[in-house]
Amino acid sequence: MTTISIIGAGNMATAIGTRAAKHGHTVELLSRNSAKAQSLADQIGNGTTVGTYGAKPAGDIVILAVLYTGAVDMVAQYGDALAGKILVDITNPFNADATGLMTTTGNSVSQQIATVAPDDAHVVKAINTIFGHVLAKDTPLDAFLAGDSAEAKAGVAAFLKSLDMQPLDAGGLEMAHALEWAGVLLMGVARNGAGFDVVLGAKSL
């Protein structure tokens, strides 16, 4: 197992961090609110640590568990501290009522992040099509991902598999916008009869 760094200390950071720690990974939390991060680290346990926000993360995989509105600026501010890292964008840029997106084709949050990230960092879109409370149940799930680096996607896929999740490669980073729309689809299905314990997946027949 390996060290996974999570930037953020909210619901998704909690769900991902807890699941990762349960499956044997060492978790590092980084947040502007160090007290909140420490509280979450204490909650997760299993050797979870709190790093210095803005400093180089310990993990090769860095999960951006922040709101989409601040994700791009945050990566830009981190700058070279993210050099060589795999950046996992889990954001959903929903509009006000989550019936559409604030991004456009070719301008997904992942693509915006890739523009400001160090040249040797690799962005992978993943986990955005899973509700946090569903992820926290630690049941087998399908997880879509997209990115331009085959090596980075392989690393993220291996991490997902270690969490008892089935990675489903959707293609290059241009597919990140499609995965953002999949988040909207998930919200629509949940609101129109399926309920919020629903998951998206793919099944071979």
C-alpha positions in Angstrom: 0.0 0.0 0.0 1.1 3.6 -0.3 0.6 7.1 1.0 -2.4 9.0 -0.4 -2.6 12.8 0.1 -6.0 14.5 0.2 -6.4 18.2 -0.1 -9.6 19.1 1.8 -11.3 18.1 5.0 -15.0 17.9 4.0 -17.4 15.1 3.3 -15.6 13.6 0.3 -12.2 13.8 2.0 -13.8 12.0 4.9 -15.3 9.2 2.8 -12.2 8.7 0.6 -9.7 9.0 3.5 -11.7 6.6 5.7 -12.0 4.0 2.9 -8.3 4.3 2.0 -7.1 3.9 5.5 -9.4 0.9 6.0 -7.8 -0.8 3.0 -4.3 -0.3 4.3 -3.2 3.0 2.8 -1.5 5.8 4.8 -3.5 9.0 4.5 -2.2 12.5 4.6 -4.6 15.4 4.9 -3.9 18.9 3.9 -6.3 21.8 4.5 -6.3 25.6 5.1 -8.2 24.7 8.3 -5.5 22.7 10.1 -7.7 22.2 13.2 -10.4 20.6 11.0 -7.9 18.5 9.3 -6.5 17.3 12.6 -10.0 16.5 13.8 -10.6 14.4 10.7 -7.2 12.7 11.0 -8.1 11.7 14.6 -11.5 10.4 13.3 -10.0 8.3 10.5 -7.1 7.0 12.7 -4.9 4.2 11.3 -1.9 6.5 11.2 -3.5 9.4 9.3 -1.4 12.5 9.4 -1.8 16.2 8.7 0.6 17.9 6.4 1.4 21.5 5.9 -1.0 23.2 3.5 0.9 24.5 0.5 3.9 22.2 1.0 4.8 19.2 -1.1 2.3 16.4 -0.5 3.7 13.1 0.7 1.7 11.0 -1.6 2.3 10.4 -5.3 -1.5 10.5 -5.7 -3.0 13.7 -4.6 -6.8 13.8 -4.4 -8.3 17.3 -4.8 -11.3 17.0 -2.5 -12.3 20.7 -2.7 -15.2 22.7 -4.3 -14.7 23.2 -8.0 -14.8 26.9 -7.5 -11.4 26.9 -5.8 -9.8 23.9 -7.3 -7.9 25.6 -10.2 -6.6 28.5 -8.1 -5.5 26.1 -5.4 -3.5 24.0 -7.8 -2.0 27.2 -9.2 -1.0 28.3 -5.7 0.6 25.0 -4.9 2.7 25.4 -8.0 5.9 23.3 -8.1 4.9 21.5 -4.9 2.7 19.3 -7.1 5.5 18.5 -9.6 5.5 14.9 -10.6 2.2 14.1 -8.8 -0.9 12.5 -10.0 -3.7 14.9 -9.4 -7.2 13.3 -9.0 -9.9 15.8 -9.7 -13.2 14.7 -8.1 -15.1 18.0 -8.5 -18.5 18.5 -10.0 -19.0 22.0 -11.4 -22.8 22.0 -11.0 -24.9 25.0 -11.7 -27.1 26.4 -8.8 -29.7 23.6 -8.9 -27.4 20.8 -10.2 -29.3 20.4 -13.4 -26.4 21.5 -15.6 -22.7 22.5 -15.5 -20.7 25.7 -15.2 -18.1 24.3 -17.6 -18.2 23.8 -21.4 -16.8 21.2 -23.8 -13.0 21.4 -23.8 -13.0 23.4 -20.6 -13.7 20.9 -17.9 -12.3 21.6 -14.4 -9.8 18.8 -15.0 -8.6 20.5 -18.2 -8.4 23.9 -16.4 -6.3 22.2 -13.7 -4.0 20.7 -16.2 -3.3 24.1 -17.7 -2.0 25.5 -14.4 -0.4 22.4 -12.9 3.3 21.7 -13.3 4.2 20.2 -16.7 5.2 16.9 -15.1 2.0 16.6 -13.1 -0.8 14.4 -14.5 -4.5 15.1 -14.0 -7.0 12.3 -13.8 -10.8 12.8 -13.4 -12.3 10.2 -11.1 -14.7 9.5 -8.2 -17.0 12.4 -9.1 -19.9 10.1 -10.1 -20.1 8.6 -6.6 -22.0 10.2 -3.7 -19.8 10.5 -0.6 -22.1 8.6 1.7 -22.3 5.8 -0.8 -18.5 5.7 -1.0 -18.3 5.6 2.7 -20.3 2.3 2.9 -17.2 0.5 1.6 -19.2 -1.7 -0.8 -18.0 -2.7 -4.3 -18.5 0.2 -6.8 -17.7 1.1 -10.3 -15.6 4.2 -10.7 -15.1 6.0 -14.0 -11.9 7.8 -14.8 -10.3 9.9 -17.6 -6.9 11.3 -18.2 -4.2 11.7 -20.9 -1.4 9.8 -19.1 -1.7 6.0 -19.3 0.7 5.6 -16.4 -1.2 8.0 -14.2 -4.5 6.3 -15.0 -2.9 3.0 -14.2 -1.8 4.3 -10.8 -5.3 5.6 -10.0 -6.9 2.4 -11.3 -4.6 0.4 -9.0 -5.6 2.6 -6.1 -9.3 2.2 -6.8 -9.0 -1.5 -7.1 -7.3 -1.6 -3.7 -10.5 0.1 -2.3 -12.7 -2.7 -3.8 -13.7 -0.5 -6.7 -13.8 -1.4 -10.4 -12.0 1.3 -12.5 -13.6 2.1 -15.8 -11.4 4.0 -18.2 -13.4 6.5 -20.2 -10.5 7.8 -22.3 -8.4 11.0 -22.5 -8.8 14.1 -20.4 -11.3 15.5 -23.0 -13.7 13.0 -21.5 -13.6 14.7 -18.1 -16.4 17.0 -19.3 -18.5 13.9 -20.1 -17.9 12.6 -16.5 -19.0 16.0 -15.2 -22.2 15.5 -17.0 -22.4 12.0 -15.6 -22.5 13.7 -12.2 -25.5 15.7 -13.4 -27.1 12.4 -14.6 -26.5 10.9 -11.2 -28.3 13.8 -9.5 -31.2 13.6 -12.0 -31.6 9.8 -11.4 -31.4 10.3 -7.7 -34.0 13.0 -7.6 -36.4 11.3 -9.9 -37.2 8.1 -8.1 -34.0 6.2 -7.5 -33.0 7.9 -4.3 -29.6 9.1 -3.2 -28.2 5.6 -2.5 -28.0 5.1 -6.3 -24.7 4.5 -8.1 -23.7 4.7 -11.7 -21.9 1.7 -13.3 -21.3 -0.4 -16.4 -22.0 -4.1 -16.8 -20.8 -6.5 -19.5 -23.6 -8.8 -20.8 
